[in-house]
Amino acid sequence: MTRVLVIDDDPSIRQLIVYALGDEGYQVDEAADGHAALQLIGQQHPDILLVDMKMPHMDGWEFVKLYRARYDHRAPIIVLTAARDAAQRGADVDAECTIAKPFDLDVLVERVAFLARPIIAD
Amino acid sequence: GVQQIGADQVVVWANTALLNLLGYSAEEYVGYPLGQFYVQQDVFEEYWLRLMSREDIYDFPAELRCKDGSVKHVLIHSNGLWVGGQFVHTRCFIRDITEHKRMEQTLREKNDALREAVANRDEFLSVAAHELKTPVTSLRGFAQLLLRDTRRKREISSERLESALNAIELHTGKLNQLMERLLNSAQIEAGKLRIELLKTDLVALIHAAIEQQQGDAQQRVIFDGPEQCEAVVDPVRFEQVITNLLDNALKYSPEGGIVTIGLRQGKDCGVELSVTDHGVGIPLDQRAHIFDRFYQAHGERHLSGMGLGLYITREIVYLHGGNLRIEEPEHTGTRFVVTLPSSTDGARPSLERKKVRI
């Protein structure tokens, strides 16, 4: 079962994503900030990361830097951001994908599905 | 004014109008080198050079020094009289445009002010739009979640339904608050925020503000004050003040930190309301800015509210003739103190004190 970690300081958004992705058959874990996220990752490495850029204590940018430095095994990262230059934010951290807030649930589900697809080796 | 200048650059004569313009008597002006009345020597030299090259000069701008040291901006018409290839004299017509220049400057300043105001408004709109995105994300998300279930004919669990409705209630509340703040902020900028003074029980307002707090935030608030306290305030606006300060205190407090609202009689029979938290406190260098529009301490831009709360709070307090200051409590944290002057009809706050945990 594909494991998704959603990192966002807004509890409503986390709850929403847990429901939506849970419906699609994913195992969803949640963290309210970068620190909690790193702890969870230490216990069990997720397959996909959903990261909000604006968070207290350690923002999305910092978290991604730390995550990539610490783990060679890179889980694909989807950046969630309300910033006007959403695409730029994603590019800044070399994310696999960027989703601008407010987002369509369909778009979120589709992007996660895309990243979760099994890679077929030739 | 009119004047005549000889080949040696000396003033031959000048009419009354010109003498009056510059404030000199004939003895102080006629017979003197023209150059010394020009503020900028290089301008004078250019003028003379052009004159000597037989050019007819029109609307030549220059600055002339008056007797009292002030400067007049002028435009000069100057035609030379040449006889047998020799310069005899030039007759100059001098027009005073000092007032004109002053108006130009004022216009430029007003333009700059307008440009700044427009930029401010644009920033405002931009900040507002950004702030609205967070609650809208939740609202839209939960609506779509339930729609997906409905369209797929899936039963919606009561737990899910309750979560969705809670989120909607919470975030529409936030949207409402944001809109209020935006409106208030705009009103303040336009100088249009009005208050309606009524005899009000401040204690009731405080309890109302505490009750507005969501969930377990209410458990963290202690009220330290009398059972009743009448003052002349605008009840709606003043409740806003209490709510803003309370929101702030809870927001910047650590998890589960206690916030104390104190109410007591101040000096001069006025009223003193304080809101104290056990958060990290506000660094000295940020205290001056804390009431600025859009300002958020600690660069905590992830927190919502646009930084308008304290800006609006201070304005409302001022409108009441009161004062808002920051203090450092004995422990780490922040204390905001609102002082209101004694009410005009002499109503005094009740002195019975009681610590009540809400």
Short mmCIF file of C-alpha atoms in Angstrom, two decimals:
data_model
loop_
_atom_site.label_atom_id
_atom_site.label_comp_id
_atom_site.label_asym_id
_atom_site.label_seq_id
_atom_site.Cartn_x
_atom_site.Cartn_y
_atom_site.Cartn_z
CA MET A 1 0.00 0.00 0.00
CA THR A 2 1.40 3.37 -0.96
CA ARG A 3 2.26 5.57 1.97
CA VAL A 4 1.70 9.33 1.75
CA LEU A 5 2.92 11.86 4.32
CA VAL A 6 1.08 15.19 4.37
CA ILE A 7 2.88 18.04 6.09
CA ASP A 8 0.76 21.15 6.69
CA ASP A 9 0.18 23.32 9.74
CA ASP A 10 -3.53 23.67 8.92
CA PRO A 11 -5.43 20.81 10.60
CA SER A 12 -8.42 21.20 8.27
CA ILE A 13 -6.26 20.66 5.21
CA ARG A 14 -4.56 17.66 6.75
CA GLN A 15 -7.92 16.14 7.67
CA LEU A 16 -9.23 16.77 4.18
CA ILE A 17 -6.27 15.09 2.53
CA VAL A 18 -6.39 12.14 4.92
CA TYR A 19 -10.01 11.56 3.91
CA ALA A 20 -9.54 12.15 0.19
CA LEU A 21 -6.42 10.04 -0.26
CA GLY A 22 -7.65 7.47 2.23
CA ASP A 23 -10.68 6.98 -0.01
CA GLU A 24 -8.32 6.24 -2.89
CA GLY A 25 -6.63 3.49 -0.93
CA TYR A 26 -3.50 5.27 0.29
CA GLN A 27 -2.10 5.04 3.79
CA VAL A 28 -1.93 8.68 4.88
CA ASP A 29 0.18 9.99 7.75
CA GLU A 30 0.12 13.59 8.87
CA ALA A 31 2.53 16.04 10.45
CA ALA A 32 1.94 19.64 11.47
CA ASP A 33 5.48 20.83 10.82
CA GLY A 34 8.88 19.87 9.49
CA HIS A 35 10.19 18.54 12.80
CA ALA A 36 7.27 16.18 13.36
CA ALA A 37 7.57 15.10 9.73
CA LEU A 38 11.23 14.16 10.05
CA GLN A 39 10.44 12.13 13.15
CA LEU A 40 7.71 10.21 11.33
CA ILE A 41 9.96 9.65 8.35
CA GLY A 42 12.58 8.25 10.67
CA GLN A 43 10.11 5.64 11.86
CA GLN A 44 8.71 4.71 8.48
CA HIS A 45 9.71 6.20 5.16
CA PRO A 46 6.75 7.40 3.08
CA ASP A 47 6.44 6.83 -0.66
CA ILE A 48 5.22 10.33 -1.44
CA LEU A 49 5.53 13.65 0.40
CA LEU A 50 2.95 16.42 0.29
CA VAL A 51 4.56 19.56 1.66
CA ASP A 52 3.01 22.93 2.53
CA MET A 53 5.49 25.74 2.05
CA LYS A 54 4.38 28.10 4.80
CA MET A 55 4.74 26.48 8.22
CA PRO A 56 5.92 27.53 11.66
CA HIS A 57 9.32 26.61 13.15
CA MET A 58 10.57 25.00 9.93
CA ASP A 59 9.06 26.03 6.64
CA GLY A 60 8.61 23.82 3.58
CA TRP A 61 11.77 25.04 1.93
CA GLU A 62 13.92 24.23 4.95
CA PHE A 63 12.25 20.87 5.44
CA VAL A 64 12.86 19.72 1.87
CA LYS A 65 16.51 20.75 2.08
CA LEU A 66 16.96 18.77 5.28
CA TYR A 67 15.04 15.80 3.94
CA ARG A 68 17.06 15.54 0.77
CA ALA A 69 20.32 15.99 2.64
CA ARG A 70 19.47 13.31 5.13
CA TYR A 71 17.97 10.66 2.88
CA ASP A 72 19.46 9.45 -0.35
CA HIS A 73 16.28 7.60 -1.05
CA ARG A 74 14.21 10.40 -2.37
CA ALA A 75 10.48 10.11 -2.16
CA PRO A 76 8.82 12.33 -4.76
CA ILE A 77 7.65 15.64 -3.36
CA ILE A 78 4.47 17.54 -4.14
CA VAL A 79 4.58 21.15 -2.97
CA LEU A 80 1.38 22.82 -1.78
CA THR A 81 1.42 26.58 -1.77
CA ALA A 82 -0.85 29.60 -1.74
CA ALA A 83 1.90 31.82 -3.11
CA ARG A 84 1.24 33.62 -6.35
CA ASP A 85 4.37 32.23 -7.92
CA ALA A 86 3.45 28.66 -7.04
CA ALA A 87 5.43 27.07 -9.86
CA GLN A 88 8.54 28.99 -8.80
CA ARG A 89 8.21 27.76 -5.24
CA GLY A 90 8.09 24.22 -6.47
CA ALA A 91 11.05 24.76 -8.76
CA ASP A 92 13.03 26.33 -5.90
CA VAL A 93 13.05 23.04 -4.05
CA ASP A 94 13.18 20.88 -7.14
CA ALA A 95 9.82 19.34 -6.34
CA GLU A 96 8.37 16.73 -8.64
CA CYS A 97 5.12 18.64 -8.71
CA THR A 98 3.48 21.83 -7.46
CA ILE A 99 -0.15 22.32 -6.54
CA ALA A 100 -1.45 25.82 -5.95
CA LYS A 101 -3.90 26.48 -3.16
CA PRO A 102 -6.88 26.56 -3.34
CA PHE A 103 -6.72 23.29 -5.23
CA ASP A 104 -9.20 20.94 -6.81
CA LEU A 105 -9.37 17.64 -5.00
CA ASP A 106 -9.41 15.85 -8.36
CA VAL A 107 -6.10 17.46 -9.28
CA LEU A 108 -4.53 16.43 -5.98
CA VAL A 109 -5.69 12.84 -6.32
CA GLU A 110 -4.54 12.65 -9.93
CA ARG A 111 -1.07 14.02 -9.18
CA VAL A 112 -0.57 11.62 -6.29
CA ALA A 113 -1.74 8.76 -8.49
CA PHE A 114 0.73 9.78 -11.17
CA LEU A 115 3.65 9.80 -8.76
CA ALA A 116 2.54 6.57 -7.15
CA ARG A 117 2.38 4.64 -10.40
CA PRO A 118 4.69 1.67 -10.51
CA ILE A 119 7.81 2.32 -12.57
CA ILE A 120 8.00 -0.35 -15.21
CA ALA A 121 11.59 -1.22 -15.96
CA ASP A 122 12.43 -2.06 -19.54
CA GLY B 1 10.66 93.84 -14.78
CA VAL B 2 12.95 95.41 -17.34
CA GLN B 3 16.63 96.17 -17.18
CA GLN B 4 19.42 97.21 -19.44
CA ILE B 5 22.91 95.71 -19.27
CA GLY B 6 26.01 97.24 -20.80
CA ALA B 7 28.93 95.62 -22.61
CA ASP B 8 30.85 95.43 -19.35
CA GLN B 9 28.09 93.26 -17.84
CA VAL B 10 27.08 96.10 -15.55
CA VAL B 11 23.48 97.08 -14.90
CA VAL B 12 22.79 100.35 -16.72
CA TRP B 13 19.26 100.79 -15.43
CA ALA B 14 16.37 98.80 -14.09
CA ASN B 15 12.71 99.68 -13.79
CA THR B 16 10.78 99.93 -10.57
CA ALA B 17 9.02 96.64 -11.17
CA LEU B 18 12.31 94.77 -11.31
CA LEU B 19 13.78 96.56 -8.32
CA ASN B 20 10.62 95.74 -6.33
CA LEU B 21 10.72 92.13 -7.46
CA LEU B 22 14.25 91.67 -6.15
CA GLY B 23 13.93 94.07 -3.25
CA TYR B 24 16.81 96.38 -4.08
CA SER B 25 16.91 100.13 -4.23
CA ALA B 26 18.28 101.66 -7.42
CA GLU B 27 21.58 102.48 -5.66
CA GLU B 28 21.97 98.86 -4.62
CA TYR B 29 21.39 97.45 -8.07
CA VAL B 30 22.30 99.88 -10.85
CA GLY B 31 25.98 100.07 -11.59
CA TYR B 32 26.69 96.60 -10.23
CA PRO B 33 27.85 93.60 -12.29
CA LEU B 34 24.83 91.58 -13.34
CA GLY B 35 26.56 88.30 -12.56
CA GLN B 36 26.50 88.84 -8.81
CA PHE B 37 22.71 88.67 -8.77
CA TYR B 38 22.65 85.26 -10.37
CA VAL B 39 22.55 82.37 -7.92
CA GLN B 40 24.40 80.06 -10.32
CA GLN B 41 27.47 81.52 -11.97
CA ASP B 42 27.58 78.91 -14.69
CA VAL B 43 24.04 79.88 -15.66
CA PHE B 44 25.08 83.51 -15.93
CA GLU B 45 28.08 82.58 -18.02
CA GLU B 46 25.95 80.57 -20.41
CA TYR B 47 23.55 83.50 -20.69
CA TRP B 48 26.30 85.92 -21.53
CA LEU B 49 27.95 83.54 -23.96
CA ARG B 50 24.75 83.12 -25.90
CA LEU B 51 24.20 86.86 -25.87
CA MET B 52 27.69 87.46 -27.23
CA SER B 53 27.13 85.02 -30.05
CA ARG B 54 24.36 87.38 -31.18
CA GLU B 55 21.64 84.95 -30.10
CA ASP B 56 18.22 86.33 -29.20
CA ILE B 57 17.36 84.77 -25.91
CA TYR B 58 13.80 83.79 -25.02
CA ASP B 59 12.48 82.24 -21.82
CA PHE B 60 15.92 81.73 -20.38
CA PRO B 61 15.46 80.21 -16.92
CA ALA B 62 17.56 81.58 -14.09
CA GLU B 63 17.58 82.04 -10.33
CA LEU B 64 18.17 85.55 -9.01
CA ARG B 65 19.23 86.50 -5.51
CA CYS B 66 17.01 89.01 -3.74
CA LYS B 67 18.14 91.54 -1.19
CA ASP B 68 16.73 89.48 1.70
CA GLY B 69 18.67 86.43 0.51
CA SER B 70 15.68 84.64 -0.94
CA VAL B 71 15.70 83.31 -4.46
CA LYS B 72 13.34 84.12 -7.30
CA HIS B 73 12.86 81.85 -10.28
CA VAL B 74 12.60 83.90 -13.48
CA LEU B 75 12.38 83.59 -17.23
CA ILE B 76 14.42 86.11 -19.24
CA HIS B 77 13.90 87.55 -22.69
CA SER B 78 17.08 89.24 -23.81
CA ASN B 79 17.86 90.97 -27.10
CA GLY B 80 21.22 92.54 -27.81
CA LEU B 81 21.78 95.83 -29.65
CA TRP B 82 24.73 95.54 -32.01
CA VAL B 83 26.18 98.53 -33.84
CA GLY B 84 28.96 98.10 -36.32
CA GLY B 85 29.57 94.56 -35.12
CA GLN B 86 29.97 95.77 -31.53
CA PHE B 87 27.71 94.85 -28.63
CA VAL B 88 26.23 98.01 -27.18
CA HIS B 89 23.75 96.78 -24.61
CA THR B 90 20.94 94.31 -24.02
CA ARG B 91 17.48 95.04 -22.89
CA CYS B 92 16.11 92.20 -20.69
CA PHE B 93 12.52 91.43 -19.90
CA ILE B 94 12.31 89.44 -16.71
CA ARG B 95 9.27 87.39 -15.72
CA ASP B 96 8.80 86.03 -12.20
CA ILE B 97 7.76 82.38 -12.13
CA THR B 98 8.59 81.64 -8.50
CA GLU B 99 5.00 80.98 -7.53
CA HIS B 100 4.61 78.77 -10.55
CA LYS B 101 7.61 76.72 -9.52
CA ARG B 102 6.25 76.33 -6.03
CA MET B 103 2.98 74.98 -7.37
CA GLU B 104 4.89 72.58 -9.61
CA GLN B 105 6.70 71.26 -6.54
CA THR B 106 3.45 70.85 -4.61
CA LEU B 107 1.94 68.99 -7.54
CA ARG B 108 4.95 66.70 -7.71
CA GLU B 109 4.66 65.96 -3.99
CA LYS B 110 0.95 65.25 -4.24
CA ASN B 111 1.60 62.97 -7.17
CA ASP B 112 4.17 61.05 -5.18
CA ALA B 113 1.77 60.75 -2.27
CA LEU B 114 -0.94 59.47 -4.60
CA ARG B 115 1.42 56.98 -6.17
CA GLU B 116 2.34 55.72 -2.71
CA ALA B 117 -1.32 55.47 -1.74
CA VAL B 118 -2.09 53.43 -4.82
CA ALA B 119 0.87 51.18 -4.15
CA ASN B 120 -0.35 50.73 -0.57
CA ARG B 121 -3.78 49.82 -1.77
CA ASP B 122 -2.36 47.34 -4.25
CA GLU B 123 -0.26 45.73 -1.55
CA PHE B 124 -3.34 45.63 0.64
CA LEU B 125 -5.40 43.86 -2.00
CA SER B 126 -2.57 41.46 -2.68
CA VAL B 127 -2.17 40.60 1.00
CA ALA B 128 -5.92 40.21 1.38
CA ALA B 129 -6.20 37.91 -1.63
CA HIS B 130 -3.43 35.75 -0.30
CA GLU B 131 -4.98 35.53 3.15
CA LEU B 132 -8.30 34.44 1.76
CA LYS B 133 -6.75 31.47 0.00
CA THR B 134 -6.28 29.42 3.16
CA PRO B 135 -9.88 29.31 4.37
CA VAL B 136 -11.13 28.93 0.79
CA THR B 137 -8.89 25.91 0.31
CA SER B 138 -10.56 24.09 3.19
CA LEU B 139 -14.06 25.14 2.23
CA ARG B 140 -13.65 24.07 -1.36
CA GLY B 141 -11.82 20.92 -0.41
CA PHE B 142 -14.48 19.64 1.95
CA ALA B 143 -17.26 20.52 -0.47
CA GLN B 144 -15.50 18.54 -3.18
CA LEU B 145 -14.85 15.66 -0.79
CA LEU B 146 -18.53 15.31 0.00
CA LEU B 147 -19.44 15.73 -3.64
CA ARG B 148 -17.14 12.90 -4.62
CA ASP B 149 -18.90 10.67 -2.13
CA THR B 150 -22.32 11.79 -3.34
CA ARG B 151 -21.50 11.28 -7.00
CA ARG B 152 -20.09 7.85 -6.38
CA LYS B 153 -23.16 7.02 -4.33
CA ARG B 154 -20.99 6.34 -1.33
CA GLU B 155 -22.47 6.76 2.10
CA ILE B 156 -20.99 9.63 4.05
CA SER B 157 -20.14 8.66 7.61
CA SER B 158 -21.48 10.96 10.30
CA GLU B 159 -17.92 11.46 11.49
CA ARG B 160 -16.86 12.70 8.07
CA LEU B 161 -19.93 14.90 7.78
CA GLU B 162 -19.25 16.45 11.16
CA SER B 163 -15.61 17.10 10.26
CA ALA B 164 -16.66 18.78 7.06
CA LEU B 165 -19.26 20.96 8.72
CA ASN B 166 -16.86 21.93 11.49
CA ALA B 167 -14.30 22.97 8.92
CA ILE B 168 -16.91 25.01 7.08
CA GLU B 169 -18.01 26.74 10.26
CA LEU B 170 -14.45 27.47 11.30
CA HIS B 171 -13.28 28.80 7.99
CA THR B 172 -16.33 30.84 7.12
CA GLY B 173 -15.82 32.40 10.53
CA LYS B 174 -12.23 33.20 9.60
CA LEU B 175 -13.33 34.65 6.28
CA ASN B 176 -15.80 36.80 8.10
CA GLN B 177 -13.17 38.02 10.49
CA LEU B 178 -10.78 38.75 7.66
CA MET B 179 -13.38 40.74 5.81
CA GLU B 180 -14.20 42.70 8.95
CA ARG B 181 -10.55 43.52 9.42
CA LEU B 182 -10.11 44.54 5.81
CA LEU B 183 -13.11 46.82 6.01
CA ASN B 184 -12.00 48.31 9.30
CA SER B 185 -8.53 48.83 8.01
CA ALA B 186 -9.85 50.61 4.94
CA GLN B 187 -12.10 52.72 7.11
CA ILE B 188 -9.21 53.68 9.31
CA GLU B 189 -7.14 54.66 6.31
CA ALA B 190 -9.96 56.84 5.08
CA GLY B 191 -10.43 58.30 8.53
CA LYS B 192 -13.96 56.98 8.50
CA LEU B 193 -14.01 54.61 11.45
CA ARG B 194 -16.71 55.81 13.81
CA ILE B 195 -17.56 54.81 17.33
CA GLU B 196 -20.85 55.06 19.16
CA LEU B 197 -20.41 55.49 22.88
CA LEU B 198 -22.78 53.71 25.26
CA LYS B 199 -22.67 52.83 28.93
CA THR B 200 -21.38 49.26 28.80
CA ASP B 201 -20.41 46.58 31.27
CA LEU B 202 -16.83 45.75 30.29
CA VAL B 203 -16.89 42.49 32.22
CA ALA B 204 -19.74 41.21 30.07
CA LEU B 205 -17.78 42.17 26.96
CA ILE B 206 -14.74 40.30 28.22
CA HIS B 207 -16.74 37.14 28.92
CA ALA B 208 -18.33 37.40 25.46
CA ALA B 209 -14.91 37.68 23.85
CA ILE B 210 -13.66 34.64 25.77
CA GLU B 211 -16.70 32.61 24.76
CA GLN B 212 -16.01 33.39 21.11
CA GLN B 213 -12.77 31.47 21.34
CA GLN B 214 -12.74 28.08 19.71
CA GLY B 215 -12.46 24.80 21.50
CA ASP B 216 -9.98 24.41 24.30
CA ALA B 217 -8.63 27.93 23.90
CA GLN B 218 -11.33 28.96 26.35
CA GLN B 219 -9.76 26.78 29.04
CA ARG B 220 -6.58 28.77 28.83
CA VAL B 221 -8.05 32.15 29.67
CA ILE B 222 -8.22 33.54 33.19
CA PHE B 223 -10.16 36.67 34.02
CA ASP B 224 -8.89 38.71 36.93
CA GLY B 225 -11.25 41.54 37.69
CA PRO B 226 -14.52 42.69 39.27
CA GLU B 227 -17.95 41.18 38.70
CA GLN B 228 -19.09 44.30 36.95
CA CYS B 229 -17.47 47.34 35.46
CA GLU B 230 -19.30 50.08 33.67
CA ALA B 231 -17.58 52.31 31.23
CA VAL B 232 -18.60 54.49 28.31
CA VAL B 233 -17.41 52.68 25.20
CA ASP B 234 -18.60 51.51 21.82
CA PRO B 235 -19.53 47.92 22.79
CA VAL B 236 -19.03 46.39 19.35
CA ARG B 237 -15.71 48.10 18.71
CA PHE B 238 -14.40 47.58 22.20
CA GLU B 239 -15.25 43.90 22.10
CA GLN B 240 -13.16 43.85 18.93
CA VAL B 241 -10.28 45.28 20.94
CA ILE B 242 -10.56 42.57 23.57
CA THR B 243 -10.92 39.83 20.95
CA ASN B 244 -7.93 41.07 18.96
CA LEU B 245 -5.69 41.19 22.01
CA LEU B 246 -6.94 37.81 23.18
CA ASP B 247 -6.44 36.23 19.73
CA ASN B 248 -2.93 37.58 19.66
CA ALA B 249 -2.10 36.34 23.12
CA LEU B 250 -3.37 32.84 22.35
CA LYS B 251 -1.70 32.77 18.96
CA TYR B 252 1.72 33.70 20.22
CA SER B 253 1.48 31.59 23.37
CA PRO B 254 3.02 28.18 23.58
CA GLU B 255 0.74 25.15 23.56
CA GLY B 256 -1.58 25.33 26.55
CA GLY B 257 -0.12 28.59 27.79
CA ILE B 258 -2.28 30.65 30.12
CA VAL B 259 -3.60 34.03 29.07
CA THR B 260 -4.80 36.43 31.74
CA ILE B 261 -7.23 39.26 31.13
CA GLY B 262 -7.06 41.80 33.92
CA LEU B 263 -9.44 44.66 34.59
CA ARG B 264 -9.04 47.28 37.25
CA GLN B 265 -9.51 50.90 38.04
CA GLY B 266 -6.67 52.93 36.63
CA LYS B 267 -5.30 56.21 37.89
CA ASP B 268 -7.64 59.18 37.49
CA CYS B 269 -10.70 56.95 37.82
CA GLY B 270 -10.22 55.55 34.35
CA VAL B 271 -10.15 51.87 33.50
CA GLU B 272 -7.18 49.64 32.81
CA LEU B 273 -7.55 46.45 30.80
CA SER B 274 -4.57 44.15 30.42
CA VAL B 275 -4.00 40.99 28.40
CA THR B 276 -1.00 38.93 29.44
CA ASP B 277 0.48 35.87 27.79
CA HIS B 278 3.40 33.56 28.54
CA GLY B 279 4.76 33.50 25.04
CA VAL B 280 8.20 34.44 23.80
CA GLY B 281 7.65 38.15 24.24
CA ILE B 282 8.25 40.92 21.74
CA PRO B 283 11.85 42.01 21.16
CA LEU B 284 12.50 45.66 21.97
CA ASP B 285 13.37 46.61 18.44
CA GLN B 286 10.05 45.31 17.14
CA ARG B 287 7.87 47.11 19.65
CA ALA B 288 7.77 50.33 17.68
CA HIS B 289 6.45 48.52 14.64
CA ILE B 290 4.04 46.16 16.28
CA PHE B 291 1.09 48.42 15.61
CA ASP B 292 1.93 49.02 11.99
CA ARG B 293 -0.45 47.87 9.35
CA PHE B 294 0.35 44.36 8.08
CA TYR B 295 3.14 43.94 10.61
CA GLN B 296 3.68 40.49 12.05
CA ALA B 297 6.28 39.98 14.75
CA HIS B 298 9.04 37.38 14.49
CA GLY B 299 8.54 37.36 10.75
CA GLU B 300 5.88 34.77 11.43
CA ARG B 301 4.26 35.12 8.08
CA HIS B 302 2.75 31.66 8.29
CA LEU B 303 0.25 32.92 10.82
CA SER B 304 -2.94 34.24 9.37
CA GLY B 305 -4.60 37.53 10.15
CA MET B 306 -2.56 39.76 7.89
CA GLY B 307 -1.12 41.64 10.84
CA LEU B 308 -4.05 44.02 10.92
CA GLY B 309 -5.35 43.14 14.37
CA LEU B 310 -3.12 45.41 16.45
CA TYR B 311 -3.31 48.22 13.91
CA ILE B 312 -7.08 48.25 14.18
CA THR B 313 -7.03 47.74 17.93
CA ARG B 314 -4.85 50.76 18.52
CA GLU B 315 -7.01 52.93 16.33
CA ILE B 316 -10.17 51.98 18.17
CA VAL B 317 -8.53 52.66 21.53
CA TYR B 318 -7.36 56.07 20.34
CA LEU B 319 -10.84 56.90 19.12
CA HIS B 320 -12.04 56.24 22.65
CA GLY B 321 -9.53 58.74 23.92
CA GLY B 322 -7.52 55.93 25.45
CA ASN B 323 -4.05 54.52 25.17
CA LEU B 324 -2.49 51.17 24.28
CA ARG B 325 0.94 50.16 25.45
CA ILE B 326 3.13 47.09 25.73
CA GLU B 327 4.72 45.96 28.96
CA GLU B 328 7.05 43.18 29.92
CA PRO B 329 5.46 41.07 32.63
CA GLU B 330 7.54 39.54 35.46
CA HIS B 331 7.67 36.25 33.54
CA THR B 332 8.57 35.83 29.86
CA GLY B 333 5.74 36.96 27.71
CA THR B 334 3.87 40.06 26.71
CA ARG B 335 1.33 42.30 28.35
CA PHE B 336 -0.83 44.71 26.42
CA VAL B 337 -2.44 47.42 28.52
CA VAL B 338 -5.41 49.46 27.39
CA THR B 339 -6.18 52.53 29.44
CA LEU B 340 -9.45 54.35 29.06
CA PRO B 341 -10.08 57.79 30.52
CA SER B 342 -12.76 58.16 33.16
CA SER B 343 -16.19 58.16 31.62
CA THR B 344 -17.71 61.55 31.15
CA ASP B 345 -20.68 60.98 33.39
CA GLY B 346 -18.45 59.88 36.22
CA ALA B 347 -19.56 56.22 36.30
CA ARG B 348 -17.04 54.36 38.41
CA PRO B 349 -16.03 50.71 37.97
CA SER B 350 -17.09 48.43 40.78
CA LEU B 351 -14.21 47.64 43.11
CA GLU B 352 -15.22 44.11 44.08
CA ARG B 353 -12.47 41.83 42.83
CA LYS B 354 -12.67 38.15 42.13
CA LYS B 355 -10.44 35.69 40.31
CA VAL B 356 -12.64 33.70 38.02
CA ARG B 357 -11.44 30.81 35.89
CA ILE B 358 -13.55 30.50 32.79
#
